[in-house]
Short mmCIF file of N, CA and C and ligand atoms in Angstrom, two decimals:
data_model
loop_
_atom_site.label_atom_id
_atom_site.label_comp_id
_atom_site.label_asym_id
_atom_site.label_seq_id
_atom_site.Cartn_x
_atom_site.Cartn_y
_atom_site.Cartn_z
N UNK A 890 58.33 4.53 103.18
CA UNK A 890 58.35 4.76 101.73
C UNK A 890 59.14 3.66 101.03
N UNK A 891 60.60 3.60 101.99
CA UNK A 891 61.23 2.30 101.00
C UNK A 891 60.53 1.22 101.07
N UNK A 892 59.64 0.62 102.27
CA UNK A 892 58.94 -0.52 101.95
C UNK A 892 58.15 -0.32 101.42
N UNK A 893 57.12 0.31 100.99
CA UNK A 893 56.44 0.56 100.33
C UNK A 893 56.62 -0.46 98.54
N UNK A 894 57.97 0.86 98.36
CA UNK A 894 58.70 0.39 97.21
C UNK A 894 59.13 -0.80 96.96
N UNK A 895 59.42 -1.67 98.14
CA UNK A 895 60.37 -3.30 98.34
C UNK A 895 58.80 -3.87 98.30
N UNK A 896 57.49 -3.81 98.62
CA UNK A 896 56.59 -4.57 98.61
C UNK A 896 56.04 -4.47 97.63
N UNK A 897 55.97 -3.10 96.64
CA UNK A 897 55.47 -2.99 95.17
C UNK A 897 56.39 -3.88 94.06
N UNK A 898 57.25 -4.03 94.40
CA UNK A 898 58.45 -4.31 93.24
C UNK A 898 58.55 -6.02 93.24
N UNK A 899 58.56 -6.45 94.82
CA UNK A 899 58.53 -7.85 94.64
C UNK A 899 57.46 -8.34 95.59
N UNK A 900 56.40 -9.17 94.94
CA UNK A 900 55.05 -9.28 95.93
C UNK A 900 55.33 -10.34 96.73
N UNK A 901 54.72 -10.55 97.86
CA UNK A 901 54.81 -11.14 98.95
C UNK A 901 54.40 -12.45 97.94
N UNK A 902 54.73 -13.84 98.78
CA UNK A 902 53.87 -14.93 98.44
C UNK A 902 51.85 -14.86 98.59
N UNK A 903 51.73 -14.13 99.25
CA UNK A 903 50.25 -14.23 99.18
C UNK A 903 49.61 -12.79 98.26
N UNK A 904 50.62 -12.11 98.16
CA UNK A 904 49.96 -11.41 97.15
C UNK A 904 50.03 -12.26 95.10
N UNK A 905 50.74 -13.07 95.17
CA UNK A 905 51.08 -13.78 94.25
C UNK A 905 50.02 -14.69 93.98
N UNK A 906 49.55 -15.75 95.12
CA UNK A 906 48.48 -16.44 95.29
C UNK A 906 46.98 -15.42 94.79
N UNK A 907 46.99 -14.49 95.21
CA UNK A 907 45.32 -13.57 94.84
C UNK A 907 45.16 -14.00 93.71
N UNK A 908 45.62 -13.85 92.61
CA UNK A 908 45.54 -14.04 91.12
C UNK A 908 45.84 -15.75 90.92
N UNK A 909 44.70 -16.69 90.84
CA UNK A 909 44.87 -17.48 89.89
C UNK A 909 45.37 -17.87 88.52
N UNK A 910 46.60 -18.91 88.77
CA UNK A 910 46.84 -19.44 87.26
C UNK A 910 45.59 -19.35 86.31
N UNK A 911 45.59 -19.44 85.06
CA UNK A 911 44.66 -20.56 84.58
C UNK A 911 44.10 -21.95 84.24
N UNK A 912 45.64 -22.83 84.69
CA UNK A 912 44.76 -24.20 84.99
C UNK A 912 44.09 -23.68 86.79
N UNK A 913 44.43 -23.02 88.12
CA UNK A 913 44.12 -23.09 89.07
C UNK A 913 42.07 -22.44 88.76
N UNK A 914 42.12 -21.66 87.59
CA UNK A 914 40.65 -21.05 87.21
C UNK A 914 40.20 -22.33 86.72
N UNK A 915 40.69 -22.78 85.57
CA UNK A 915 40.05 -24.00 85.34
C UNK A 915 39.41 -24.96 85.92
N UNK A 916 40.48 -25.41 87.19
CA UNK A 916 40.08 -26.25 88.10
C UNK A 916 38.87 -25.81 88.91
N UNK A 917 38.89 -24.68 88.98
CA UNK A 917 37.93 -23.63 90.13
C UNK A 917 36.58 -24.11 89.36
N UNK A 918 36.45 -23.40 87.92
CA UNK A 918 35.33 -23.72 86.93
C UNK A 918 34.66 -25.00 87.01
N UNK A 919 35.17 -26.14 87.05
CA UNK A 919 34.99 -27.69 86.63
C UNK A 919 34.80 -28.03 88.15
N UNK A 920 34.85 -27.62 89.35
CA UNK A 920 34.52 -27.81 90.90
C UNK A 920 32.91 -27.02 90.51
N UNK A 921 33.20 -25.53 90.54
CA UNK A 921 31.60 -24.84 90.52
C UNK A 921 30.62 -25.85 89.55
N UNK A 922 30.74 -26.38 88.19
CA UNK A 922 30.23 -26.52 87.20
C UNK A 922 29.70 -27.58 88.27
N UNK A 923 30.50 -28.48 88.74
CA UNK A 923 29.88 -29.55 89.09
C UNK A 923 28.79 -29.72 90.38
N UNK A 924 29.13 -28.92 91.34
CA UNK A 924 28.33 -28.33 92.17
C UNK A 924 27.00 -27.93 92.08
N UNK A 925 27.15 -26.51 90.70
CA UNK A 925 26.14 -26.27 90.53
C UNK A 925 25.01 -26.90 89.96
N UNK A 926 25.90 -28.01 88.92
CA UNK A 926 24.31 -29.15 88.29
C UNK A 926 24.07 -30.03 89.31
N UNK A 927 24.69 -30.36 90.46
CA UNK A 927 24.26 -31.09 91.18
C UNK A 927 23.35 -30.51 92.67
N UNK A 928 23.21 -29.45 92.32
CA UNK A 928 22.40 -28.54 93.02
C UNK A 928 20.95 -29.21 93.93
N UNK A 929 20.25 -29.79 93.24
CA UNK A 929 19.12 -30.55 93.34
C UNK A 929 19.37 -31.61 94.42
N UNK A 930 18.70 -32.17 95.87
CA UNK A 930 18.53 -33.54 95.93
C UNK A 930 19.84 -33.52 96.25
N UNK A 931 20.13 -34.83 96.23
CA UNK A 931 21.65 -35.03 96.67
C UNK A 931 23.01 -33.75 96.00
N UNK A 932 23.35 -32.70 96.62
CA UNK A 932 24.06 -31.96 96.46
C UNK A 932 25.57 -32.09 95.46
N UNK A 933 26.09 -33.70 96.18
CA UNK A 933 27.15 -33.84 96.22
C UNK A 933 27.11 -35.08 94.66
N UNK A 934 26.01 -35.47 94.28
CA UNK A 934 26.21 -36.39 93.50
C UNK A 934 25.40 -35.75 92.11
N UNK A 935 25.73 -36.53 90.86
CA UNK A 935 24.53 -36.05 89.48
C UNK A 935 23.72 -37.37 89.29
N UNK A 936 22.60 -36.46 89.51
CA UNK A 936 21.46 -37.92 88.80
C UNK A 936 21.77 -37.57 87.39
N UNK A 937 20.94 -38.96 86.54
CA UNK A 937 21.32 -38.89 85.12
C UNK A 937 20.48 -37.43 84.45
N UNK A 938 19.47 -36.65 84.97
CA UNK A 938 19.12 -35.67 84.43
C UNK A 938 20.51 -34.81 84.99
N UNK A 939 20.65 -34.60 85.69
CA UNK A 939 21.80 -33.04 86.19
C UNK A 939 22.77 -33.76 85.41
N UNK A 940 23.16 -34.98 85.03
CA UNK A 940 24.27 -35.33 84.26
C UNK A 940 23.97 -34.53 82.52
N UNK A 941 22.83 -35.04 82.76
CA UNK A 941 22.18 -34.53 80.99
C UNK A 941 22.38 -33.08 80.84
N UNK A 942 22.00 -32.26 81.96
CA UNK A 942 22.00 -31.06 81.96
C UNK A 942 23.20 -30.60 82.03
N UNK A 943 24.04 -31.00 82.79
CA UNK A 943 25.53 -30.69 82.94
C UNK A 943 26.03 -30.47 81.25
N UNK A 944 25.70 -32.01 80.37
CA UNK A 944 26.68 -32.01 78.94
C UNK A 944 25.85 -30.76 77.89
N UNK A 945 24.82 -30.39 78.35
CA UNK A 945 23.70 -29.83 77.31
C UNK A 945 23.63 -28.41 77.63
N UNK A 946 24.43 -28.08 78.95
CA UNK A 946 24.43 -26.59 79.44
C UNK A 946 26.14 -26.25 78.86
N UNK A 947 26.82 -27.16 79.74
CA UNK A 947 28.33 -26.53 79.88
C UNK A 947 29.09 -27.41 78.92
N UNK A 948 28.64 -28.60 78.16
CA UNK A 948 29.77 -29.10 77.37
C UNK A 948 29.01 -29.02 76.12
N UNK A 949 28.50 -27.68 75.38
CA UNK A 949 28.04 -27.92 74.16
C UNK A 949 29.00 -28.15 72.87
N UNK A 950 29.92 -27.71 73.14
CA UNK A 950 30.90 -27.44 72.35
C UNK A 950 31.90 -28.81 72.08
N UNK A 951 31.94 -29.28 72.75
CA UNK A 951 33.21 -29.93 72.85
C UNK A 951 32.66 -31.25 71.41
N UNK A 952 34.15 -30.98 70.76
CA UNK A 952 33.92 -32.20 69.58
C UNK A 952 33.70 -33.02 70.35
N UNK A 953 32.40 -34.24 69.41
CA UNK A 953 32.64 -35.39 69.42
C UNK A 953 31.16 -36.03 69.98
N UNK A 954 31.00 -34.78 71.07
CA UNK A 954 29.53 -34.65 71.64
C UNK A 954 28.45 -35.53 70.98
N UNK A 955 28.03 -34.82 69.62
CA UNK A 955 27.15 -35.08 68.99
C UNK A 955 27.94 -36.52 67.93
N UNK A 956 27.11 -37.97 68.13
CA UNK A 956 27.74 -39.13 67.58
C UNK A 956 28.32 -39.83 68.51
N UNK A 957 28.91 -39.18 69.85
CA UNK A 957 29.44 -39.79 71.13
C UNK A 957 28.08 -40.43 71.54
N UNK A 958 28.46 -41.02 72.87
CA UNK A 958 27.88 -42.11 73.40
C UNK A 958 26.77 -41.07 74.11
N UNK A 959 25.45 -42.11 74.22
CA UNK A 959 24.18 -41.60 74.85
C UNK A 959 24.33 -41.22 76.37
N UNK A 960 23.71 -40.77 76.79
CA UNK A 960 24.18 -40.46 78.24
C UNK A 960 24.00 -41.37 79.31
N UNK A 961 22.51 -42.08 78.35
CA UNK A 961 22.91 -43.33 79.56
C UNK A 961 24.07 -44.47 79.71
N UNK A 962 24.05 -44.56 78.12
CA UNK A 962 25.66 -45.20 77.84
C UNK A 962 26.98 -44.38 79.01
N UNK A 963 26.62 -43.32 78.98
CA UNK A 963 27.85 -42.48 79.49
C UNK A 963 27.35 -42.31 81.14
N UNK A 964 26.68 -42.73 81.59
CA UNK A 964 26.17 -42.84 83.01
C UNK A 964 26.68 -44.33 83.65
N UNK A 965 26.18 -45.17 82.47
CA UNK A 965 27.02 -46.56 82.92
C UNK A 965 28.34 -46.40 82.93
N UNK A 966 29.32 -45.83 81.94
CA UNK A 966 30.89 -45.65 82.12
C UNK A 966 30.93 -45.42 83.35
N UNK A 967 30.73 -44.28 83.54
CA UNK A 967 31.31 -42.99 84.69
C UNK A 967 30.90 -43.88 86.16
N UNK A 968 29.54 -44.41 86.57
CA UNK A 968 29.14 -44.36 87.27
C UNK A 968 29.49 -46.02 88.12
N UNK A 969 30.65 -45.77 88.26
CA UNK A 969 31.82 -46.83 88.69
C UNK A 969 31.14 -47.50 90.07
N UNK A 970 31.34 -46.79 91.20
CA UNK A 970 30.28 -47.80 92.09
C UNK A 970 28.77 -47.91 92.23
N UNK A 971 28.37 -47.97 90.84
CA UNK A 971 27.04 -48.80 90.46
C UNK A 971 25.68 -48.07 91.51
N UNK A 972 25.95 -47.00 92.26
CA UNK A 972 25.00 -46.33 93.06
C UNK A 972 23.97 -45.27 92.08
N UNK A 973 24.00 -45.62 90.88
CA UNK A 973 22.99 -44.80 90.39
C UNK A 973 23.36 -42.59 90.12
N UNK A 974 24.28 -42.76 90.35
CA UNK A 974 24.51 -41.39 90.72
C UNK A 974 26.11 -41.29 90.53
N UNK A 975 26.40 -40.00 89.96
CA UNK A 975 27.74 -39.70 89.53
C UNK A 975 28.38 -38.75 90.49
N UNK A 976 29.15 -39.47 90.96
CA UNK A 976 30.12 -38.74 92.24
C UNK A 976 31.17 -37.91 91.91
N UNK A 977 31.62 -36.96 92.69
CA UNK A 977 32.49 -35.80 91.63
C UNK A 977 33.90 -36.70 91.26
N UNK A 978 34.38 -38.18 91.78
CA UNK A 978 35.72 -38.56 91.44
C UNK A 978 34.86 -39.25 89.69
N UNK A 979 33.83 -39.64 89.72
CA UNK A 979 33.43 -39.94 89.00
C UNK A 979 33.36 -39.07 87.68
N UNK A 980 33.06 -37.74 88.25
CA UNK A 980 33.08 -36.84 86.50
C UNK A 980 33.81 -36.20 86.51
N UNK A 981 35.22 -36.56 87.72
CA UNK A 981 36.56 -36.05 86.83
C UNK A 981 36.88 -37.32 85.71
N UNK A 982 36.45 -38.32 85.72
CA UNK A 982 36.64 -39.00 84.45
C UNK A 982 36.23 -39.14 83.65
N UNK A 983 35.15 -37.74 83.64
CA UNK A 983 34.60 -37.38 82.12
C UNK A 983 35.45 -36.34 81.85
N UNK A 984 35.57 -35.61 82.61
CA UNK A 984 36.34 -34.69 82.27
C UNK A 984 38.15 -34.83 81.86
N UNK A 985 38.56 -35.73 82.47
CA UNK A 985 39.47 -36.47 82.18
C UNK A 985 39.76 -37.14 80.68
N UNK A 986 38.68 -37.64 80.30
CA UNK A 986 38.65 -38.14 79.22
C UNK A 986 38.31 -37.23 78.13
N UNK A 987 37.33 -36.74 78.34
CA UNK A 987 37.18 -35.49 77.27
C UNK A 987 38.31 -34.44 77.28
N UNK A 988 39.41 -34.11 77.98
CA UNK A 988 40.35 -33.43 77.95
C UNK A 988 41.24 -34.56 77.13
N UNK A 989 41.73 -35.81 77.02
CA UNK A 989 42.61 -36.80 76.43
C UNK A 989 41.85 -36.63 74.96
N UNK A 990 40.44 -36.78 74.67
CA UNK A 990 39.38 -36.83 73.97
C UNK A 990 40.14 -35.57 72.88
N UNK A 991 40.06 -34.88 73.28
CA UNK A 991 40.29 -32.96 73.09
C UNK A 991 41.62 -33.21 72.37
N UNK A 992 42.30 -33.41 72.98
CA UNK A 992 43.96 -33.24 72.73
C UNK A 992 44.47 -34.28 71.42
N UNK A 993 43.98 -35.56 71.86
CA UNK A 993 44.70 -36.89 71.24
C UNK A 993 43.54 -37.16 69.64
CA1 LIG B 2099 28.36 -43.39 91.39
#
């Protein structure tokens, strides 16, 4: 019974962990998001359509979108070793930027 009480009152470290922060959800979100548009064909990378689809599904919102750069414009940024295809270190620097984008 008293442990009971000593394990309700102060949670273990892994009962602490069950519940995600919300940057740790965030991060979770922006892993799935990317996964899932890259679903198609190479799993792990975005062709410029799953890129298109990615900003036109999950980033409708975000100022700036509409008047920002074309996507192929924004395929050449991102798409740093020139392989045609956006690798996930690659659209954390969209996401990267559109979070600086967001804020600043
Ligand atoms: Ca690339």
């Amino acid at each position: 019974m008293m442990d009971a009480l000593v394990r309700i009152s102060s949670p273990s470290p892994s009962d602490t962990m069950a519940q995600p922060t919300p940057p740790e959800a965030s991060l979770g979100a922006l892993i799935m998001t990317f996964y899932k548009q890259a679903g198609s064909g190479d799993a792990k990378t975005l062709t410029r359509k799953e890129l298109t689809n990615l900003i036109k599904a999950e980033l409708p919102n975000i100022p700036g979108q509409k008047g920002g750069p074309e996507v192929g414009d924004l395929m050449t940024m991102l798409d740093q070793d020139t392989d045609g295809s956006v690798d996930f270190k690659e659209y954390i620097t969209l996401i990267g930027s559109l979070a600086c984008a967001t804020v600043f």
